[in-house]
Short mmCIF file of N, CA and C in Angstrom, two decimals:
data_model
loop_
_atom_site.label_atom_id
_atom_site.label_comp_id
_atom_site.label_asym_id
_atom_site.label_seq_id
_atom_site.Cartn_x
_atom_site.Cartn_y
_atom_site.Cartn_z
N UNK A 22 161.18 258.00 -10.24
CA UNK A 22 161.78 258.82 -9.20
C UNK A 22 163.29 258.71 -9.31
N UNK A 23 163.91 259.89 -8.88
CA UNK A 23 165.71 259.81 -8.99
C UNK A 23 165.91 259.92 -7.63
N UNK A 24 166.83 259.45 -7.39
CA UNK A 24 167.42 260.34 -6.16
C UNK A 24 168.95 260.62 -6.15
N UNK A 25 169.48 262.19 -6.21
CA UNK A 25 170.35 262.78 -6.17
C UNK A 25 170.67 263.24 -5.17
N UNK A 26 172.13 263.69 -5.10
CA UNK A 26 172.68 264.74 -4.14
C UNK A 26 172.16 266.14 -4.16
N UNK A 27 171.75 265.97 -2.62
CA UNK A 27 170.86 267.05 -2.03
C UNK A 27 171.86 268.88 -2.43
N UNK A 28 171.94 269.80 -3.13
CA UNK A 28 172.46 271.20 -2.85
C UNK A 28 171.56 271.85 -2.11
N UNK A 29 172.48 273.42 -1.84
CA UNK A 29 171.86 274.59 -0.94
C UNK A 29 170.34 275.00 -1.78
N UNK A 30 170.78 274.27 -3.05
CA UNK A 30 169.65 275.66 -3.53
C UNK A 30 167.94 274.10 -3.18
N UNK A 31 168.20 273.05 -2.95
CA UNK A 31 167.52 271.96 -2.63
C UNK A 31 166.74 272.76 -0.97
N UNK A 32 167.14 273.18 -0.46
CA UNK A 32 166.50 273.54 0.69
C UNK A 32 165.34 273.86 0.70
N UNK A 33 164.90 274.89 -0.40
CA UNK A 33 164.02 276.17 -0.53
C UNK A 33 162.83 274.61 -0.52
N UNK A 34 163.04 273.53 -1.21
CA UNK A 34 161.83 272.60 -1.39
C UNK A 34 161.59 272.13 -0.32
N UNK A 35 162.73 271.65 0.25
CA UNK A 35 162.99 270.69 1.56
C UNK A 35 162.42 271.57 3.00
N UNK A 36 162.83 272.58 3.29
CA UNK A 36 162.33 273.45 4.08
C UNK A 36 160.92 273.60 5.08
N UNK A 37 159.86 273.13 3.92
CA UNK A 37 158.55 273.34 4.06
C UNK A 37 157.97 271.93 4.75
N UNK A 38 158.49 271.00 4.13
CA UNK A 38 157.76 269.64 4.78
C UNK A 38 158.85 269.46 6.20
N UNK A 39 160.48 269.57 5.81
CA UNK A 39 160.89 269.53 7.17
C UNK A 39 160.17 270.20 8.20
N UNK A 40 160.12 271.11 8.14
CA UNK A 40 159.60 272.37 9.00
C UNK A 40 157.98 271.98 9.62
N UNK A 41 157.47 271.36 9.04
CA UNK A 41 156.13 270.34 9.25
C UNK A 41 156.28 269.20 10.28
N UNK A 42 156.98 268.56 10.01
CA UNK A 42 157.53 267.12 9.84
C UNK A 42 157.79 267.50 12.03
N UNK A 43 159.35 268.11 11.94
CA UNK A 43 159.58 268.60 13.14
C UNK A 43 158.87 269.23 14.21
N UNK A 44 157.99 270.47 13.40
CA UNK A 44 157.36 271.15 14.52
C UNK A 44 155.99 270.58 14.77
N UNK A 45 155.41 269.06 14.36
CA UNK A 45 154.61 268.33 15.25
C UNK A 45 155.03 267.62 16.16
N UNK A 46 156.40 267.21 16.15
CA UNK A 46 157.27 266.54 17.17
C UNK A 46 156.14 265.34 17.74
N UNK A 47 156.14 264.57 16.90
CA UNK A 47 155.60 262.98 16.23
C UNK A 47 157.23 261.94 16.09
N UNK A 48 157.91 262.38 15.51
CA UNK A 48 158.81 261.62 15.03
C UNK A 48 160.51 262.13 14.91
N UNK A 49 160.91 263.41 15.57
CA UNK A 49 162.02 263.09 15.52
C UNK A 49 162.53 263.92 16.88
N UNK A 50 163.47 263.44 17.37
CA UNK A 50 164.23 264.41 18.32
C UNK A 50 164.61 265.78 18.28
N UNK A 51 163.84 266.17 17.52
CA UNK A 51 164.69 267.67 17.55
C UNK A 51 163.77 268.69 18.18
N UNK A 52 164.52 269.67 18.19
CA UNK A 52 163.71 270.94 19.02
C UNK A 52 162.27 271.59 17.79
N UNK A 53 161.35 271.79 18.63
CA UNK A 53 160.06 272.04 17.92
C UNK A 53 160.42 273.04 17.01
N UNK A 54 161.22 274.31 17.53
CA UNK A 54 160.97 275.16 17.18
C UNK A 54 162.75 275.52 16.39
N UNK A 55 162.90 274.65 15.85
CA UNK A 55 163.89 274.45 14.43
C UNK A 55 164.11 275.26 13.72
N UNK A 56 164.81 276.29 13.66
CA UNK A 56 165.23 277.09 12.63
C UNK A 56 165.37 276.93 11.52
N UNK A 57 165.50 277.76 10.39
CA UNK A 57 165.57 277.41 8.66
C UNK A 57 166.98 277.11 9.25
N UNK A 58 167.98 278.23 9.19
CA UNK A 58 169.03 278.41 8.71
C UNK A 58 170.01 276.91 10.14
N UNK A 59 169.54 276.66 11.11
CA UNK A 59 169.85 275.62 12.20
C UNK A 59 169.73 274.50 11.32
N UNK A 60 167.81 274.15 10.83
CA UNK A 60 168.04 272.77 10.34
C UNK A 60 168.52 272.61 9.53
N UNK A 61 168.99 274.05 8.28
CA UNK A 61 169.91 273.56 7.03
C UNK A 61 171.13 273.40 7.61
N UNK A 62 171.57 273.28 8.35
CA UNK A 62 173.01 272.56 9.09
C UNK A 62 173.17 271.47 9.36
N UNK A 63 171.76 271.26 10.25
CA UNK A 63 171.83 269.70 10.62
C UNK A 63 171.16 269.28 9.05
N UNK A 64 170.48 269.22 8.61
CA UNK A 64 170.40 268.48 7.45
C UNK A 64 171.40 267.92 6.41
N UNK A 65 171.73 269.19 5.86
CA UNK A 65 172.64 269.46 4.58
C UNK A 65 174.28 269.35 5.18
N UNK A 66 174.57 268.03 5.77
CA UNK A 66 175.71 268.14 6.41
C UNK A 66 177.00 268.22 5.45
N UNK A 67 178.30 268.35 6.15
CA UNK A 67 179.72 268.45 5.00
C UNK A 67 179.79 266.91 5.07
N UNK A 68 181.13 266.97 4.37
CA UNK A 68 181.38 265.51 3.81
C UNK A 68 182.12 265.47 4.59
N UNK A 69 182.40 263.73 5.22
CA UNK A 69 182.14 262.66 4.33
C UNK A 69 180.43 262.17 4.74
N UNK A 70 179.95 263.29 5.26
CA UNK A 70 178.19 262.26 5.60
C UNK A 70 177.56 263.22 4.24
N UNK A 71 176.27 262.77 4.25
CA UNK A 71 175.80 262.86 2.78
C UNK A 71 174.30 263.46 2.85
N UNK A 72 173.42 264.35 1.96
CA UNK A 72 172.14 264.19 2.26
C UNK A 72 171.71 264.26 0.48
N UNK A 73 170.57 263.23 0.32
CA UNK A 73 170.05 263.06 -1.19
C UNK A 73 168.51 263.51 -1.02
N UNK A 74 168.25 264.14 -2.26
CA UNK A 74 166.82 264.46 -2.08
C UNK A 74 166.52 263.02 -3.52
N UNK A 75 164.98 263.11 -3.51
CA UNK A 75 164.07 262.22 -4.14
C UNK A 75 163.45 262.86 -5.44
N UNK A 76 163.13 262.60 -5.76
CA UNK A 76 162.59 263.88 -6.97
C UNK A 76 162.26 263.17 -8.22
N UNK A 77 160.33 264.16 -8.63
CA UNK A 77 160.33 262.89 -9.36
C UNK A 77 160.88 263.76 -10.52
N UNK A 78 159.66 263.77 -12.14
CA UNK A 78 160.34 263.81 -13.73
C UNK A 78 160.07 264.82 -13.86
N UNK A 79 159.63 265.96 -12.95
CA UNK A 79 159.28 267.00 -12.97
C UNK A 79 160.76 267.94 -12.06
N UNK A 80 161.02 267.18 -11.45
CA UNK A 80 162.42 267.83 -10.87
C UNK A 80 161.72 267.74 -9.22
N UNK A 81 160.82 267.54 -8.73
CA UNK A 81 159.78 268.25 -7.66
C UNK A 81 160.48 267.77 -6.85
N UNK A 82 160.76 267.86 -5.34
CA UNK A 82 161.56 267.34 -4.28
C UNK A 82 160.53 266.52 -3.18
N UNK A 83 160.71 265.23 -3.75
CA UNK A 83 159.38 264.26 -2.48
C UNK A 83 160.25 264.13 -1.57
N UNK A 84 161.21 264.09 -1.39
CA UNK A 84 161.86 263.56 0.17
C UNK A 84 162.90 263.61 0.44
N UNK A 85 163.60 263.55 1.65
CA UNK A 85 165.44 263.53 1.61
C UNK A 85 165.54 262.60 2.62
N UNK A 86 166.75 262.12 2.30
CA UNK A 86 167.46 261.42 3.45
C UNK A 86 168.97 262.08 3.61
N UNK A 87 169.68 261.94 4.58
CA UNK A 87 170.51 262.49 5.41
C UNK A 87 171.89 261.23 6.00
N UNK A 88 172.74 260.81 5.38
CA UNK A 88 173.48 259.70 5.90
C UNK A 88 175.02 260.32 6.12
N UNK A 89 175.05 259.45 7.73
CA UNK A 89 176.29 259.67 8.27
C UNK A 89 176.79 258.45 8.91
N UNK A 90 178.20 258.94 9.36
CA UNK A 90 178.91 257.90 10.50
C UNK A 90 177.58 258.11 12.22
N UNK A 91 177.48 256.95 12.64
CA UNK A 91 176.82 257.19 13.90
C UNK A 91 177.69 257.47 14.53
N UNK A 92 178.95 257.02 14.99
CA UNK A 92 180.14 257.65 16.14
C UNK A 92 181.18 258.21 15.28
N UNK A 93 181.77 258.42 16.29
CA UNK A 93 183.15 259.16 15.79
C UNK A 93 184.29 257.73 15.78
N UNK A 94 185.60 257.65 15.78
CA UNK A 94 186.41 256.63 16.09
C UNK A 94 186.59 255.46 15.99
N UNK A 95 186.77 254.74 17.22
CA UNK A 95 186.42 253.43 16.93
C UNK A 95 185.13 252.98 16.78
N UNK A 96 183.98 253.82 16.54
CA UNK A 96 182.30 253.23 16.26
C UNK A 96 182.33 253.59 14.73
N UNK A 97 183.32 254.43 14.00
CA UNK A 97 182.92 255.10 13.09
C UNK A 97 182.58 254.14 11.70
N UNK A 98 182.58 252.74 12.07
CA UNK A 98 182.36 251.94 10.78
C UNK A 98 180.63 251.58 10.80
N UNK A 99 179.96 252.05 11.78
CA UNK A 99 178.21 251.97 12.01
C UNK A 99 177.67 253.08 11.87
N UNK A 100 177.09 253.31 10.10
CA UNK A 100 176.39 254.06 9.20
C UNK A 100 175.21 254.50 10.22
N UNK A 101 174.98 255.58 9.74
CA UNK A 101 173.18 256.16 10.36
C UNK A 101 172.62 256.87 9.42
N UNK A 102 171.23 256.51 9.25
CA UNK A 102 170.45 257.24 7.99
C UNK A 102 169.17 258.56 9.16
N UNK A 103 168.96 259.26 8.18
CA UNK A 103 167.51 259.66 8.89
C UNK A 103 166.72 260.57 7.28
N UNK A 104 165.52 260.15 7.80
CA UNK A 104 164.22 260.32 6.61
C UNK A 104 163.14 261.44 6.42
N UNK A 105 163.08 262.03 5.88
CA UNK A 105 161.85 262.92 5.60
C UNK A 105 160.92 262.76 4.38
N UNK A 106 159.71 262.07 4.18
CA UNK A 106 158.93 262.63 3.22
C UNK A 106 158.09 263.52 3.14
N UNK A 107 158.06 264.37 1.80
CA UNK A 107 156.82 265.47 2.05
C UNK A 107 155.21 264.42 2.39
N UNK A 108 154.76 264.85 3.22
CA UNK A 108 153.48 264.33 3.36
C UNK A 108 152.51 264.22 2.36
N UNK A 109 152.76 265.45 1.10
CA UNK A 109 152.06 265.12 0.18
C UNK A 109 152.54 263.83 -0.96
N UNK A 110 153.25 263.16 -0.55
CA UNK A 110 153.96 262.36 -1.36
C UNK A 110 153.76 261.28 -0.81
N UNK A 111 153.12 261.01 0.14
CA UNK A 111 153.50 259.76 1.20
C UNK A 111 153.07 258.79 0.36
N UNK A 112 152.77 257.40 1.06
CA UNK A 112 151.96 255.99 0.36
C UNK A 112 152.87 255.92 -1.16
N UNK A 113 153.80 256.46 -1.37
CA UNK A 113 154.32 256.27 -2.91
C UNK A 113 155.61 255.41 -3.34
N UNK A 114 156.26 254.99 -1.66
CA UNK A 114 157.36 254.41 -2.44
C UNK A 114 158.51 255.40 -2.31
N UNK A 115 158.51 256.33 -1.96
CA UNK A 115 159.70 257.44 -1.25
C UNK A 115 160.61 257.07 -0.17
N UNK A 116 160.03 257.04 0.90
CA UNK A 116 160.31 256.31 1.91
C UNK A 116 161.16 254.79 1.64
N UNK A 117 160.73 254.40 1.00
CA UNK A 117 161.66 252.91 1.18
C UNK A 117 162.73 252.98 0.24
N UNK A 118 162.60 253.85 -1.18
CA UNK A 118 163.76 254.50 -2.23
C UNK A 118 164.87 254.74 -1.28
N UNK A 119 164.41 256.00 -0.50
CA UNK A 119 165.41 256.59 0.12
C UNK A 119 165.98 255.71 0.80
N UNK A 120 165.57 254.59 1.85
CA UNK A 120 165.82 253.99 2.95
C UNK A 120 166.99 252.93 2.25
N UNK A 121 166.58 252.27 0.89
CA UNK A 121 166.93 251.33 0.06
C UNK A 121 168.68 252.11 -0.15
N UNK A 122 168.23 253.27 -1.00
CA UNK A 122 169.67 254.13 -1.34
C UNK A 122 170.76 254.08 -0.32
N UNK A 123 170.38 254.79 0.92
CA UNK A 123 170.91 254.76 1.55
C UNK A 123 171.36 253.72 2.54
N UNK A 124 171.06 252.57 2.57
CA UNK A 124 171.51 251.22 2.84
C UNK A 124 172.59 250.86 1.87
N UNK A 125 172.50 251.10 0.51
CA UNK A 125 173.86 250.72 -0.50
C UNK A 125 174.46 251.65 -1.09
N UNK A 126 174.78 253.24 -0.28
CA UNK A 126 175.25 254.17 -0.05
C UNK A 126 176.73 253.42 1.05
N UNK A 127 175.97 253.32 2.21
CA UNK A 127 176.10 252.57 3.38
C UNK A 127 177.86 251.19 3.05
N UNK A 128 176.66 250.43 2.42
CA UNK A 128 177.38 248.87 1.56
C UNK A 128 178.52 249.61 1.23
N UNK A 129 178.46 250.82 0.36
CA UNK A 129 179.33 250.95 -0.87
C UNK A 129 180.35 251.88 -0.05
N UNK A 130 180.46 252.40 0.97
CA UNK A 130 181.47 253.47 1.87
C UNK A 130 182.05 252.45 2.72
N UNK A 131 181.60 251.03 2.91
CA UNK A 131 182.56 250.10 3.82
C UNK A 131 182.22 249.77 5.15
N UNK A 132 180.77 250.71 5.49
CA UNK A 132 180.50 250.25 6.79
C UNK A 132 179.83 249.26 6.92
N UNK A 133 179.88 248.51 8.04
CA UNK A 133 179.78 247.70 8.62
C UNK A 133 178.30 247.15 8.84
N UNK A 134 177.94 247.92 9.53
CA UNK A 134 176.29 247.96 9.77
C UNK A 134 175.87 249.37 9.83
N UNK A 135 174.19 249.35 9.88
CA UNK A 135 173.82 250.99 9.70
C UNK A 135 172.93 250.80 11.51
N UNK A 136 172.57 251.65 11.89
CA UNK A 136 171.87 251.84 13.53
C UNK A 136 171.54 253.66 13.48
N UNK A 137 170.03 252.87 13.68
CA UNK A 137 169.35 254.19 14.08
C UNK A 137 168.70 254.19 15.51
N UNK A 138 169.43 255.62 15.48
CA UNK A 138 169.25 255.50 17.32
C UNK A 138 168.15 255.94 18.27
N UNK A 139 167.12 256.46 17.58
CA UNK A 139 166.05 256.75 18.34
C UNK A 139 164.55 256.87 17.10
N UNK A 140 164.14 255.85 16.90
CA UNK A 140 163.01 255.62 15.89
C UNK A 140 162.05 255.13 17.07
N UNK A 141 160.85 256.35 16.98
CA UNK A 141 160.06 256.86 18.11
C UNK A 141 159.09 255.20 17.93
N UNK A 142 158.80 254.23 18.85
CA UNK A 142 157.58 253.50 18.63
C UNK A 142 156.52 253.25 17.86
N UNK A 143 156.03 254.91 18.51
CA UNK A 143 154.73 254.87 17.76
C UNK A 143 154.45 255.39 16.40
N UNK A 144 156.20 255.36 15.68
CA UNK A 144 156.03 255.77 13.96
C UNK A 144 156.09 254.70 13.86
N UNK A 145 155.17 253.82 13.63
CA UNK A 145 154.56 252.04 12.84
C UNK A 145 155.16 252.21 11.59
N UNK A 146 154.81 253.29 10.43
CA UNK A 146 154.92 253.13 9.37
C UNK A 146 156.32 252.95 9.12
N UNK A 147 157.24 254.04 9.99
CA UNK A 147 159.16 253.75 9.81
C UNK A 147 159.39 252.27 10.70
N UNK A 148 158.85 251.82 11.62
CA UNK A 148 159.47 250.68 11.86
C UNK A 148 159.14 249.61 11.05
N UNK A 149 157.67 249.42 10.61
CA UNK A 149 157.59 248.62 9.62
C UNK A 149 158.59 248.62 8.36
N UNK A 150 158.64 249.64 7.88
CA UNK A 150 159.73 249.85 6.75
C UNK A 150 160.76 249.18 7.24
N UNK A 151 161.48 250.02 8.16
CA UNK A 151 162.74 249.13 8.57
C UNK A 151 162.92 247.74 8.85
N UNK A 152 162.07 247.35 9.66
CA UNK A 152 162.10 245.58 9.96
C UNK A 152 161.52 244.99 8.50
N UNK A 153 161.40 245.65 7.27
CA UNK A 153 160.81 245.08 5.94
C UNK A 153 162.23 244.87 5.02
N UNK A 154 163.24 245.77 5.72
CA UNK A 154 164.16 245.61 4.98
C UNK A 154 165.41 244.98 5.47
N UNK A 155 165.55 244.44 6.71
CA UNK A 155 166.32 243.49 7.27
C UNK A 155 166.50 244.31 9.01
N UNK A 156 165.97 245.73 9.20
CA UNK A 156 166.34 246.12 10.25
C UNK A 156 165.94 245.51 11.58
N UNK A 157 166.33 245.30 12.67
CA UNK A 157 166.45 244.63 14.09
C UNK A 157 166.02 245.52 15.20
N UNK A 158 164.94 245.64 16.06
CA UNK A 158 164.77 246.32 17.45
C UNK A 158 165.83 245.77 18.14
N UNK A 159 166.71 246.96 18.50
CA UNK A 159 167.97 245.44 19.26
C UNK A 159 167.62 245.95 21.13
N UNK A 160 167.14 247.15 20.94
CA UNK A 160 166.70 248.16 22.44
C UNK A 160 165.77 248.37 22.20
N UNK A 161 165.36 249.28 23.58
CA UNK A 161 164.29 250.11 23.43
C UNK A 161 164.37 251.29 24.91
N UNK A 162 164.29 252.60 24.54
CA UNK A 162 164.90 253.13 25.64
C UNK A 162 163.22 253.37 26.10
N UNK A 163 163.01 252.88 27.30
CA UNK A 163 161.18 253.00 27.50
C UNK A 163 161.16 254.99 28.26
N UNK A 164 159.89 255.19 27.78
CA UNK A 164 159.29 256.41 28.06
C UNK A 164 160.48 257.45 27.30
N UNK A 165 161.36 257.45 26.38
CA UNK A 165 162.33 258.25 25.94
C UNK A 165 161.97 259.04 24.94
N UNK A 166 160.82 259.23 24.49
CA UNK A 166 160.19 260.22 23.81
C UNK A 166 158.87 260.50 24.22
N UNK A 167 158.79 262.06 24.42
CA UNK A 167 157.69 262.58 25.16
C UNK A 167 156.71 263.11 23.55
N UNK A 168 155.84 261.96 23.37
CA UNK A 168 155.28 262.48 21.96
C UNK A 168 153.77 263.13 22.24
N UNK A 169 153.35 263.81 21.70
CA UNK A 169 152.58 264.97 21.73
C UNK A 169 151.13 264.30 22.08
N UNK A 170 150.67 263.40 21.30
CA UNK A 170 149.48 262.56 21.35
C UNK A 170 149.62 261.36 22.28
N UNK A 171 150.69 260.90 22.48
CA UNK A 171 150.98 259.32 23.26
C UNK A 171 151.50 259.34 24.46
N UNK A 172 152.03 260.63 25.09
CA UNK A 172 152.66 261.09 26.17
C UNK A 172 154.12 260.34 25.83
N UNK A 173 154.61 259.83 26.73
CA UNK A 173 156.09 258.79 27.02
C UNK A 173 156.02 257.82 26.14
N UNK A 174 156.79 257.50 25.09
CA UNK A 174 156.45 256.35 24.59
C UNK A 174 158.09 255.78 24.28
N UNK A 175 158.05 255.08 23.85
CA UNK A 175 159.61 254.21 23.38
C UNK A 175 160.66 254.99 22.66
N UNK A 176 161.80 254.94 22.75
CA UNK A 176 162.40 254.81 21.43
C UNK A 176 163.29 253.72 20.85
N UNK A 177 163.02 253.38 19.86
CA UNK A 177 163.67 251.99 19.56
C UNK A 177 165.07 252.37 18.82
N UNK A 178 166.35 251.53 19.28
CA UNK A 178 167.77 251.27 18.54
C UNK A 178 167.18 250.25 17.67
N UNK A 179 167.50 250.49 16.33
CA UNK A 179 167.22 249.70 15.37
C UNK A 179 168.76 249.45 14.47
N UNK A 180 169.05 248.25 14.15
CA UNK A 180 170.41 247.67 13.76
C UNK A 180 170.12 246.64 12.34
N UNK A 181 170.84 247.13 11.71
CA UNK A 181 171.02 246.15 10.64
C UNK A 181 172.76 245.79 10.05
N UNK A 182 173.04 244.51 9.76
CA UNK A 182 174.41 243.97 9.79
C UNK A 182 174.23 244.66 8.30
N UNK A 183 175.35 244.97 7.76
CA UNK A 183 175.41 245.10 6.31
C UNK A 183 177.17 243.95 6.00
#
């Protein structure tokens, strides 16, 4: 697997599992009903934040991640990542590539620590990942995600020192 810098013409792959991913509203904050041309904004952000797709020897696009500053100013030295794999890709080792990259993406731009600010509870599989790779529940905002199957459930601030 590689993982490169995400382009426009990267969407057309990315598109389909985002567009999945969101409109079960399982796992991320955003509005269900997500636009192409909306989430290629929030995704595919300008610089200096970053988005890499995954891809294996075939060129195929398994996954992206998305890394930025979490604040503006004086917060602006605490990195934030966020994750998508295609579902048909899952169980493979995508997920933690990306998570891995973008942790020494992170290292290598000078920040400080990385914090993700709303990693829904009941995605086990992303918190496990994260607490596998040094990440910290440091909160938990209770009932702060209204998830489709679980009603109210958590969302956890997750922190790692870099």
């Amino acid at each position: 697997m590689l993982i490169r810098e995400a382009g426009s013409d990267d969407w057309a792959a990315i598109w389909p599992f985002f567009h999945g991913i969101v409109a079960a509203g399982e796992t991320f904050t955003y509005p269900l009903d997500l636009g192409m041309d909306e989430g290629r904004e929030w995704w595919l952000p300008a610089p200096p934040s970053r988005a890499v797709v995954a891809v294996d020897e075939a060129g195929a696009v398994l996954g992206t991640a998305k890394m930025n500053r979490n604040h503006m100013g004086n917060g602006s030295h605490i990195a934030s990542a966020s994750y998508m794999v295609d579902p048909a890709h899952s169980g493979r080792g995508v997920g933690r590539a990306l998570c891995e990259y973008t942790i020494e993406w992170a290292r290598a731009q000078g920040y400080r620590a990385m914090q993700f600010n709303s990693v829904v509870a009941t995605n086990e599989h992303a918190v496990r990942l994260y607490r596998s790779l040094g990440f910290e529940v440091i909160g938990t905002l209770p009932e702060g995600f209204d998830h489709p199957k679980h009603g109210y459930v958590g969302l956890h601030i997750m922190h790692l020192a870099l």
